[in-house]
Coordinates of N, CA and C in Angstrom, one line a residue:
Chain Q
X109 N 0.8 -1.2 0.0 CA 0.0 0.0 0.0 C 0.8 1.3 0.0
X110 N 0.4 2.5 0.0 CA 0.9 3.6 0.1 C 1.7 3.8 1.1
X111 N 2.6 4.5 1.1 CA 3.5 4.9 2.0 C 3.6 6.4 2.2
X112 N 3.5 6.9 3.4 CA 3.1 8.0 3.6 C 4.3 8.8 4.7
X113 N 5.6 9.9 4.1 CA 6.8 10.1 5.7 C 6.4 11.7 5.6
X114 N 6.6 12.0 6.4 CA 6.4 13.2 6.8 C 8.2 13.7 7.7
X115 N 8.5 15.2 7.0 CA 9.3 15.5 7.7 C 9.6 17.0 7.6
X116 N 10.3 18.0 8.8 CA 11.1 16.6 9.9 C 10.1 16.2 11.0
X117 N 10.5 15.1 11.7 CA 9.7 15.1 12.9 C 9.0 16.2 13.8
X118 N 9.9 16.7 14.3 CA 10.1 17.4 15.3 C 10.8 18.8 14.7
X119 N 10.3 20.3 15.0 CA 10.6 21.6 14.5 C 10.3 22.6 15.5
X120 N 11.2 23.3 16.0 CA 11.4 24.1 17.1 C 11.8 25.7 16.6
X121 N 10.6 27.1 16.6 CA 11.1 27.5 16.0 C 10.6 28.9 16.9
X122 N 11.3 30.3 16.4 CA 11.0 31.2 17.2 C 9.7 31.9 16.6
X123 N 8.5 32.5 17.2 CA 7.4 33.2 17.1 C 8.2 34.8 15.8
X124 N 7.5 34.5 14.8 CA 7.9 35.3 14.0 C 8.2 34.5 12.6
X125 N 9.2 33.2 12.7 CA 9.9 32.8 11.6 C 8.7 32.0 10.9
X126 N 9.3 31.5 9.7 CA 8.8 30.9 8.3 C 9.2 29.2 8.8
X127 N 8.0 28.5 8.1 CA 8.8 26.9 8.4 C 8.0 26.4 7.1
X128 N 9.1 25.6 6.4 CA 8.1 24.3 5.5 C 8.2 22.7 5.9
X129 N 6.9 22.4 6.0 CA 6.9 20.9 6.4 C 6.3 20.0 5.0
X130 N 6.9 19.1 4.9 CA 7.4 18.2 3.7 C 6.6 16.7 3.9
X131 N 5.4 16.7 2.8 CA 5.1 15.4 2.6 C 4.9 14.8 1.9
X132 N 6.0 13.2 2.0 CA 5.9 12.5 0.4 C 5.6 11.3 0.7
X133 N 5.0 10.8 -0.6 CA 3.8 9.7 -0.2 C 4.5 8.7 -1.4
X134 N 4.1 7.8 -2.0 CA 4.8 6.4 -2.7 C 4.3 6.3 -3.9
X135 N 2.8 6.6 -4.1 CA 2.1 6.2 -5.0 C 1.4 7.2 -5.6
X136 N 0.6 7.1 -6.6 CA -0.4 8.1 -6.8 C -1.5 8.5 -5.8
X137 N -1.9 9.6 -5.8 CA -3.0 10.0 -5.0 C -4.3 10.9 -5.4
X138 N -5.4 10.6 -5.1 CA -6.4 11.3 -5.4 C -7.3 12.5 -4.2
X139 N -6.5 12.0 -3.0 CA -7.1 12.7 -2.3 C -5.6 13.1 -1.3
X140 N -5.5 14.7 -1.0 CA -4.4 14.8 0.0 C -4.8 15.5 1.3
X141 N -4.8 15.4 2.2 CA -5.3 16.4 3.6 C -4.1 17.0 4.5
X142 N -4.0 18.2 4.7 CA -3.5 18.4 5.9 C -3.9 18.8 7.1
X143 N -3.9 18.6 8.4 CA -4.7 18.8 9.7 C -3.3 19.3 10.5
X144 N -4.0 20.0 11.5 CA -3.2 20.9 12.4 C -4.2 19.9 13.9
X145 N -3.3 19.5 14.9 CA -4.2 18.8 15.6 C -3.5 20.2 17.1
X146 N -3.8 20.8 17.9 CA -3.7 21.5 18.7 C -2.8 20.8 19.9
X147 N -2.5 21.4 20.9 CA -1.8 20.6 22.0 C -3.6 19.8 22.8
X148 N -4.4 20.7 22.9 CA -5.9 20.0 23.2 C -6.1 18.5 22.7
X149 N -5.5 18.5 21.9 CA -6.1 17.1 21.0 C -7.2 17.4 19.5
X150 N -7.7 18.5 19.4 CA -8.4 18.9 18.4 C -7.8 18.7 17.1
X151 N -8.5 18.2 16.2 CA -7.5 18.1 14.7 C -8.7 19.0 14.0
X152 N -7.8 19.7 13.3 CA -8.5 20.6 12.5 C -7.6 20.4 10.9
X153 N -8.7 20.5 9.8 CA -9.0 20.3 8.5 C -8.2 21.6 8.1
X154 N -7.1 21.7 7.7 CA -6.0 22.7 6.8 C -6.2 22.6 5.8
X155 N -5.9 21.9 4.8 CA -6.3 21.8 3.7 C -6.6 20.4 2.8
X156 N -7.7 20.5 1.8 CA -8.2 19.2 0.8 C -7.2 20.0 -0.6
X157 N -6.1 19.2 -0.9 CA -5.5 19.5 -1.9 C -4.5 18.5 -2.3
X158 N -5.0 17.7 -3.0 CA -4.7 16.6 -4.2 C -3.7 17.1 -5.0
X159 N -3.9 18.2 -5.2 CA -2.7 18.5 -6.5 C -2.8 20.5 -6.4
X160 N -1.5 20.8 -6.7 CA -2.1 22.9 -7.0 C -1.6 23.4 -5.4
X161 N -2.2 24.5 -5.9 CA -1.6 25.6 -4.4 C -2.9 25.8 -3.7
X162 N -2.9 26.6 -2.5 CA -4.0 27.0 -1.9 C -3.0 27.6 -0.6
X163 N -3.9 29.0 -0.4 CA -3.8 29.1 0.5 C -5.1 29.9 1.6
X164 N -4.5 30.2 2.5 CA -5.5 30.3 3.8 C -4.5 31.3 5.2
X165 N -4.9 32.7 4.7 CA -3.9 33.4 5.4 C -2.4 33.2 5.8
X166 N -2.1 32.4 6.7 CA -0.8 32.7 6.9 C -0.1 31.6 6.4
X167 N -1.1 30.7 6.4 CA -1.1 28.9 6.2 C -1.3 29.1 4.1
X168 N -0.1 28.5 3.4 CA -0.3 27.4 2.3 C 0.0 26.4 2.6
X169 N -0.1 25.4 0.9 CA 0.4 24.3 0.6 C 0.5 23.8 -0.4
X170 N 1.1 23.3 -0.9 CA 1.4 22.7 -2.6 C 1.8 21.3 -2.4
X171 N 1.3 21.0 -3.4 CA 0.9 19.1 -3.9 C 1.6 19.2 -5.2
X172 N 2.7 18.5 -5.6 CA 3.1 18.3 -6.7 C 3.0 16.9 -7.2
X173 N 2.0 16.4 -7.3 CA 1.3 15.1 -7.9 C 2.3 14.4 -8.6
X174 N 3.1 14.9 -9.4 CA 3.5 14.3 -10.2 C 4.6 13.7 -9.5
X175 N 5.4 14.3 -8.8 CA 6.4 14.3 -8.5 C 6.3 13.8 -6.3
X176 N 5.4 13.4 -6.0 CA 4.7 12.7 -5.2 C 5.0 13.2 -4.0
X177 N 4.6 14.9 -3.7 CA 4.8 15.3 -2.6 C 4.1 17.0 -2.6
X178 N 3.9 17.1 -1.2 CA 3.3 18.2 -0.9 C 3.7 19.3 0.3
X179 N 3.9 20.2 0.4 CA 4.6 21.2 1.0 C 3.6 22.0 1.9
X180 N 3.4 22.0 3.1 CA 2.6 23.0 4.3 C 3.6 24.2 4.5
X181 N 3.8 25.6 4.1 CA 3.9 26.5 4.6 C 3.4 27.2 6.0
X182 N 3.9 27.8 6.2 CA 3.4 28.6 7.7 C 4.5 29.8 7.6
X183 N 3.6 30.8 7.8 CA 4.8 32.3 7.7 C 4.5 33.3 8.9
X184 N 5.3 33.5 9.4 CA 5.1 34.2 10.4 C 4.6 33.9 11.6
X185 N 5.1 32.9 12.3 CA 4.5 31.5 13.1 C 4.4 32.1 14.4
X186 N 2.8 31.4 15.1 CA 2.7 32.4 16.3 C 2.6 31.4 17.2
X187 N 2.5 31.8 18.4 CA 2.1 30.4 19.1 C 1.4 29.6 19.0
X188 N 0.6 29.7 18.8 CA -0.9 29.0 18.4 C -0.8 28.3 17.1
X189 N 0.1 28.4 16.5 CA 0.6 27.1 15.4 C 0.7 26.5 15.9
X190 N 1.4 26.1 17.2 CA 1.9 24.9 17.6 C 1.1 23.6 17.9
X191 N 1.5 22.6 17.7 CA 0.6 21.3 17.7 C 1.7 19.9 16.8
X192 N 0.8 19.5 16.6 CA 1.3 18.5 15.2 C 0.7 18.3 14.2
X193 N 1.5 18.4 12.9 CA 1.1 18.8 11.7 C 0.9 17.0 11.0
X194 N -0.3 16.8 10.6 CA -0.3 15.4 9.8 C -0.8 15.3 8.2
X195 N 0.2 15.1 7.5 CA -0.7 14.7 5.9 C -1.1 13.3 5.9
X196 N -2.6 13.1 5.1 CA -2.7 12.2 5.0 C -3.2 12.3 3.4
X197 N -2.8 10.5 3.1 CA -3.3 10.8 1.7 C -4.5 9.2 1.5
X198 N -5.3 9.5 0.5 CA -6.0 8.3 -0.2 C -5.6 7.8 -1.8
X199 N -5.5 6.5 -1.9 CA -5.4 6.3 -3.6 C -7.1 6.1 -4.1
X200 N -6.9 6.2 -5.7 CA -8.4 5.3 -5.9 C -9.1 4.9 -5.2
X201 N -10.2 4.4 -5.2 CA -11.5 3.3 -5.0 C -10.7 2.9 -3.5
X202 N -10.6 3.6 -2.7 CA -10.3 3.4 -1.5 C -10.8 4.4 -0.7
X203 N -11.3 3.9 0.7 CA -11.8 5.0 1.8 C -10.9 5.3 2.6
X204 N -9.9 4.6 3.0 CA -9.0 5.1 4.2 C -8.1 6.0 3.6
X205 N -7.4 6.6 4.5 CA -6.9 7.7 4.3 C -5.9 7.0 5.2
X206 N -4.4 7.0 4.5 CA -3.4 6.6 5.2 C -2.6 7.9 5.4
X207 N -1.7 7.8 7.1 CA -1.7 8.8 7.6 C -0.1 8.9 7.9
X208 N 0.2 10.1 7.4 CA 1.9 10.1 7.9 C 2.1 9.9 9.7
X209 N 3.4 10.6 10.0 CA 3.4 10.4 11.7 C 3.5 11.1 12.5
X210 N 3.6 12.6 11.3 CA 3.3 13.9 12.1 C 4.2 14.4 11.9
X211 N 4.6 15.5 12.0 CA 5.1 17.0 12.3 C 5.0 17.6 13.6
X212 N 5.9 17.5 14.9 CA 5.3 18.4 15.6 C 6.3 19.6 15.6
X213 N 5.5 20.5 15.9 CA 6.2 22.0 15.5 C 6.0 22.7 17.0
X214 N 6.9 23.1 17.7 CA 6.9 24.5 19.2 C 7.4 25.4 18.4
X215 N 6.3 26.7 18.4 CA 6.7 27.8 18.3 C 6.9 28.7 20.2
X216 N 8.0 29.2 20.0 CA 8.4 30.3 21.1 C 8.2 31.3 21.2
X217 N 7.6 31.9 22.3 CA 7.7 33.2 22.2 C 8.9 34.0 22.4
Chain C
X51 N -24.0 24.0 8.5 CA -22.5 23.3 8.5 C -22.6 22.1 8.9
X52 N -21.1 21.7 8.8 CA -21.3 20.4 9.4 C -20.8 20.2 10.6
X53 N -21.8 19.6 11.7 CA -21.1 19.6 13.1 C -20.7 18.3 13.9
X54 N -20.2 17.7 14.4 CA -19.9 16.5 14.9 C -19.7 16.7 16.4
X55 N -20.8 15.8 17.2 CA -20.9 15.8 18.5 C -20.2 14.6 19.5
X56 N -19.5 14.6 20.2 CA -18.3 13.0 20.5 C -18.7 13.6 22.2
X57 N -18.9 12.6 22.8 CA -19.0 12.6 24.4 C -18.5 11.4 24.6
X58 N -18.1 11.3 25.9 CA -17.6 12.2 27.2 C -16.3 12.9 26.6
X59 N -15.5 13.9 27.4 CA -14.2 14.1 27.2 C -13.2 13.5 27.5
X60 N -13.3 12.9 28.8 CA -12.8 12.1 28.9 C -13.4 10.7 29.8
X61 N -12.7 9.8 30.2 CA -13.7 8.7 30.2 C -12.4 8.1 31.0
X62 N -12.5 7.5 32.5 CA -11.5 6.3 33.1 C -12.8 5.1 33.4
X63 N -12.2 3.7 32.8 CA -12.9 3.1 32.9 C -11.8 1.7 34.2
X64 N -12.2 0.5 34.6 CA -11.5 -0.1 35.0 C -11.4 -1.7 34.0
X65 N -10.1 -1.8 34.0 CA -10.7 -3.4 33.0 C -11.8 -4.2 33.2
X66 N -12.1 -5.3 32.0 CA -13.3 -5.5 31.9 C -14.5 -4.8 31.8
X67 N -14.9 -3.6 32.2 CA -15.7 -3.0 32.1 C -16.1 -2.9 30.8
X68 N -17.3 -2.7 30.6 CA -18.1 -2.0 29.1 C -18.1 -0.5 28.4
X69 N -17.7 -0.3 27.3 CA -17.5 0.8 27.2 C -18.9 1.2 25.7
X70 N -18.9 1.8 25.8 CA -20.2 2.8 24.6 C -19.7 4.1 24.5
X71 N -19.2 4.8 23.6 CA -18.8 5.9 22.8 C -19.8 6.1 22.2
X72 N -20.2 6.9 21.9 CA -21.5 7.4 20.9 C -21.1 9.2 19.9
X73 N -21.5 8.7 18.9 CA -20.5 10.4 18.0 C -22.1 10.5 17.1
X74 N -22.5 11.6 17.2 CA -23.4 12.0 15.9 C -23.0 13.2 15.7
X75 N -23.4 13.1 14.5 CA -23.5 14.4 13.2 C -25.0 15.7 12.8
X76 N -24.4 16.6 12.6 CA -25.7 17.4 11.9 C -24.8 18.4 10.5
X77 N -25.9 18.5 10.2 CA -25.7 19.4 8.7 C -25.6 18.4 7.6
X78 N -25.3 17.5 7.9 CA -24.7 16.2 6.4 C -25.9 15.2 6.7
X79 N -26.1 14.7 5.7 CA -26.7 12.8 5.3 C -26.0 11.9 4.4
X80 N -26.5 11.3 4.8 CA -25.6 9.6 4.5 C -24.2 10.2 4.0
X81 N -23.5 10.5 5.5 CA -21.6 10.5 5.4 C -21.3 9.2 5.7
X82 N -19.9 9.3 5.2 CA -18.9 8.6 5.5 C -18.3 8.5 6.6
X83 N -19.0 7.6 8.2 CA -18.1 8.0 9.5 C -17.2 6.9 9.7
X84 N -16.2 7.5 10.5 CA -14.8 6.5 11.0 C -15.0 7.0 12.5
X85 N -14.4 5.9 13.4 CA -13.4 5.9 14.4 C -12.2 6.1 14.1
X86 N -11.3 6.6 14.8 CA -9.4 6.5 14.8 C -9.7 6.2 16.4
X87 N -8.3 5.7 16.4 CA -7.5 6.1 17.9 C -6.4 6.4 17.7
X88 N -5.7 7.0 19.1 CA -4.4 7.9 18.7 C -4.0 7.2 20.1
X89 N -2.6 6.9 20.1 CA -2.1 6.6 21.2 C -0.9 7.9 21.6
X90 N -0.8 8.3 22.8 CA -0.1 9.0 23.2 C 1.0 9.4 22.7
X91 N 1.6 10.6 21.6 CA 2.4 11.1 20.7 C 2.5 10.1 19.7
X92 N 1.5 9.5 19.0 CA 1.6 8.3 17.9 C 0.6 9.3 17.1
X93 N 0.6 9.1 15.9 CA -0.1 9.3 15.0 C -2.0 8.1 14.8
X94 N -2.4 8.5 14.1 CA -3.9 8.2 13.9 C -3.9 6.7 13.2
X95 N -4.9 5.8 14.1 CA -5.3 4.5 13.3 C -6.7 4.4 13.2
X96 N -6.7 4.1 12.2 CA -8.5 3.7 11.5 C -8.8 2.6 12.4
X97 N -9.8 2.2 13.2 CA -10.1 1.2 13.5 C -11.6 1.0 12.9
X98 N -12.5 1.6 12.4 CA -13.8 0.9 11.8 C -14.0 1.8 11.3
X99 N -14.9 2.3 9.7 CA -15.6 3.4 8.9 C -16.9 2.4 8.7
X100 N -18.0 3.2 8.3 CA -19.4 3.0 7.8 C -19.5 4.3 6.8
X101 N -20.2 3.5 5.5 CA -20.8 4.5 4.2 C -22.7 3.9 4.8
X102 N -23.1 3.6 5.7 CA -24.2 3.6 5.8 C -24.8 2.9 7.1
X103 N -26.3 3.0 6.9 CA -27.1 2.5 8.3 C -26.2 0.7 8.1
X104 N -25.9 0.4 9.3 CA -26.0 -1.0 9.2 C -24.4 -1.3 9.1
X105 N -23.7 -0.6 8.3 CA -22.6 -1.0 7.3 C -21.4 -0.4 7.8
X106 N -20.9 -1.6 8.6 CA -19.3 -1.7 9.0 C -18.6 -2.0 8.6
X107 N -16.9 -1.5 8.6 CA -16.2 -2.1 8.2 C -15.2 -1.7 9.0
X108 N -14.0 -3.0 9.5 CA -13.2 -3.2 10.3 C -11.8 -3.4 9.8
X109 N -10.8 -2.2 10.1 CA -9.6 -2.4 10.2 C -8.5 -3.2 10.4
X110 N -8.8 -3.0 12.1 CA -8.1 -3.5 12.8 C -8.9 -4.7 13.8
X111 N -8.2 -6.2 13.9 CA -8.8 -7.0 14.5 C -8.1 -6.5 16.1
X112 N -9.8 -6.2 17.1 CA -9.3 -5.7 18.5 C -10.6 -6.3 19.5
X113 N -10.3 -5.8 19.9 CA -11.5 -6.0 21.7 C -12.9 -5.0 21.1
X114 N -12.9 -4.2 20.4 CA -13.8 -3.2 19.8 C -14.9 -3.7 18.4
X115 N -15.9 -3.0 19.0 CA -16.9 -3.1 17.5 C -17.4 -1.9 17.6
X116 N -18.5 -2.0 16.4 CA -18.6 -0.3 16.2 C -20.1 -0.6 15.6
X117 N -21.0 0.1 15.5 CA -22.8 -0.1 15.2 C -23.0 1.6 14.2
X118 N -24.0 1.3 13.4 CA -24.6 2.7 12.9 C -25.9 2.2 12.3
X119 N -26.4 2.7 14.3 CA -27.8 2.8 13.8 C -29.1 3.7 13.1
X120 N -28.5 4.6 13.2 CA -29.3 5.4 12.6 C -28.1 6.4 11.2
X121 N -28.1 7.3 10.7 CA -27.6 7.6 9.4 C -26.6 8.7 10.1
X122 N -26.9 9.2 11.2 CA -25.8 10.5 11.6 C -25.6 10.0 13.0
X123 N -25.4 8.4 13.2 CA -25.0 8.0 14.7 C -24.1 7.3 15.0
X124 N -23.2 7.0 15.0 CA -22.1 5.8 15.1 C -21.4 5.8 16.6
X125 N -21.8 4.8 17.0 CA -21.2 4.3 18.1 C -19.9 2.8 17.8
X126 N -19.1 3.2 19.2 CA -18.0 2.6 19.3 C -18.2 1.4 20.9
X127 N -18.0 0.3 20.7 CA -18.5 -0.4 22.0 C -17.5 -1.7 22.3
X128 N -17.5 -2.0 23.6 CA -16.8 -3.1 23.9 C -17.4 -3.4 25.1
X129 N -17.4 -4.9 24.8 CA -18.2 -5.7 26.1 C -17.3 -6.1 27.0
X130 N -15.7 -5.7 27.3 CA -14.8 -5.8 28.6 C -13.6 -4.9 27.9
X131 N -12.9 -3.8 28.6 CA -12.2 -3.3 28.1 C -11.3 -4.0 28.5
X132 N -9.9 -3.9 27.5 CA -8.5 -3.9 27.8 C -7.4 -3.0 28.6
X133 N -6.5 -3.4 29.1 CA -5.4 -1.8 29.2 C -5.4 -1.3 27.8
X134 N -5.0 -2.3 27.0 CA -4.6 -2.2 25.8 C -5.6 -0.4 25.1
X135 N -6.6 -0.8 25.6 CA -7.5 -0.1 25.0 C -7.4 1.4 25.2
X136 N -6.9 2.1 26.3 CA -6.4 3.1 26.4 C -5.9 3.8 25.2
X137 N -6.2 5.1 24.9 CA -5.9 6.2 23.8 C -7.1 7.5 23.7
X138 N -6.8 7.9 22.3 CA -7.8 9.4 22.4 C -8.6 8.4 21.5
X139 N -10.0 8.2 21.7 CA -11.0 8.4 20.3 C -11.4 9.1 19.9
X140 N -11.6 9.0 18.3 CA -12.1 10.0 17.7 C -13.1 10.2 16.4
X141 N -13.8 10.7 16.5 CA -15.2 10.3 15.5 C -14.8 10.8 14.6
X142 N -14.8 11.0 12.8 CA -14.6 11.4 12.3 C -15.8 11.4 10.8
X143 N -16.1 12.6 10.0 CA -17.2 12.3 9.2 C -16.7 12.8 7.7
X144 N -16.9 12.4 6.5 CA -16.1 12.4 5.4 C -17.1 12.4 4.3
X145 N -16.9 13.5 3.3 CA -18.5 13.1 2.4 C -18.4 12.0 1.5
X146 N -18.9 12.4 0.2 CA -18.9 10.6 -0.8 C -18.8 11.9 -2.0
X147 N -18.7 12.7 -2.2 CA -18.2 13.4 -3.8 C -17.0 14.0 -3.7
X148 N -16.5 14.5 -5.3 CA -15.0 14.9 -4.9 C -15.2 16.3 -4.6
X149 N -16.4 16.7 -4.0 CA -16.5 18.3 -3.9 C -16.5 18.7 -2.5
X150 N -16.9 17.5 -1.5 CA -16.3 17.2 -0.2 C -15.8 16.5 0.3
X151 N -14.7 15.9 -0.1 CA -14.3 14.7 0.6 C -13.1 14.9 2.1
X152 N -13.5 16.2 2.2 CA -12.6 16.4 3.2 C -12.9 15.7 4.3
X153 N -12.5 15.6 5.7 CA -12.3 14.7 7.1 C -12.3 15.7 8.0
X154 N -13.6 15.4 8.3 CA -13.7 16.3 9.6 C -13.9 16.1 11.1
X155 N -13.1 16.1 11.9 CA -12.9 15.2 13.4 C -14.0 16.1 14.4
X156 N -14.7 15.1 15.6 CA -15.0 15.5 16.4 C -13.6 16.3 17.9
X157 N -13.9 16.5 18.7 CA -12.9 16.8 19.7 C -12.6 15.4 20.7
X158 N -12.9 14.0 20.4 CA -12.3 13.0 20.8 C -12.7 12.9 22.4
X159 N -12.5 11.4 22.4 CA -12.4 11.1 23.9 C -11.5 10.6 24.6
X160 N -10.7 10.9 25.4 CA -9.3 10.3 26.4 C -10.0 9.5 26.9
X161 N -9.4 8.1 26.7 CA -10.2 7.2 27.6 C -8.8 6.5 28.5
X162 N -9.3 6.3 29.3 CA -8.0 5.5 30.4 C -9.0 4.6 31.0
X163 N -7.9 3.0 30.6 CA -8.2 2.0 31.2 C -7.2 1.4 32.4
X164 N -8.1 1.1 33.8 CA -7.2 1.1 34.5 C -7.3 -0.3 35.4

């Protein structure tokens, strides 16, 4: 099945700076998600993007389909980014959503 | 919108005991719902999804089953818990076109088995 890494693990950064988090997956994909889960435990829906750019204030992301990976921006990082960052992706005719193992990011004040 | 309702927050149960999780939804019909669990700084496992009343499907062979009785109700159950069984659960609801297929999570339950 798909294979899904996420990196880097672990990102430690000061309140102010830029970070890209890096996700590449094995196979083709028709569905790509990124979720922001909070230190609460809350996961929240970042972005539905399979392929292309998008962004959402401070937050983008880019899916280069072809080339089997996707990029989460964050610019200007405040505290309240902080959490762990998870892509997950789906192939075809399939429901699960296989899930990388995270990103966790501390931003500092 | 779509809203997803998950009780208790948290939940200590003692082994053996019986557990019932219950997650409903509003704003959507006939979704796509899943359970995950999360174990403590681990990433997310699928343990059951349903596309319908009735209609389970199982991941992971465990101590757990999962029921959807009604179209926006999915419950998670076990007739004796494990330690094992300890983690976050989490209800999650998904549409069926490619115009929503995004995953959208309830706020989960900490369960401790003790």
């Amino acid at each position: 099945g798909i294979q899904v890494e996420q990196s880097p693990p672990d990102l430690i950064l000061q309140e102010g700076a830029n970070s890209t988090l890096r996700c590449n997956f094995s196979d083709s994909v028709n569905n790509l998600q990124w979720f922001h889960q909070n230190p609460w435990g809350q996961l929240i829906n970042l972005f539905y993007i399979p392929s292309g750019t998008k962004q959402n204030g401070r937050l983008s992301a880019t899916t280069v389909a072809t080339e089997r990976y996707s990029l989460l921006y964050i610019s200007s990082s405040q505290t309240t980014d902080s959490g762990v960052y998870f892509c997950a992706c789906r192939m075809d005719s399939n429901y699960q959503l296989i899930w990388g193992a995270g990103t966790k990011l501390i931003i500092k004040p | 919108s779509q809203t997803i309702h998950q009780w208790p927050a948290t939940l200590v149960q003692p082994v053996g005991s019986p557990l019932s999780l219950e997650c409903t939804v509003e704003g959507t019909s006939n979704p796509n719902l899943y359970w995950y669990r999360q174990a403590a700084g681990r990433g997310l496992q699928l343990l059951f999804y349903s596309v319908g009343i009735g209609q389970i499907s199982s991941e992971v062979p465990q101590n757990l089953s999962a029921s959807r009785p009604q179209d926006r109700q999915f419950i998670l159950s076990s007739k004796k818990l494990l330690l094992s069984d300890s983690g976050f659960y989490l209800c999650a609801l998904g549409g069926r076109t490619s115009t929503n297929e995004k995953l959208f999570f309830g706020s989960g339950t900490q369960l401790s088995v003790l």
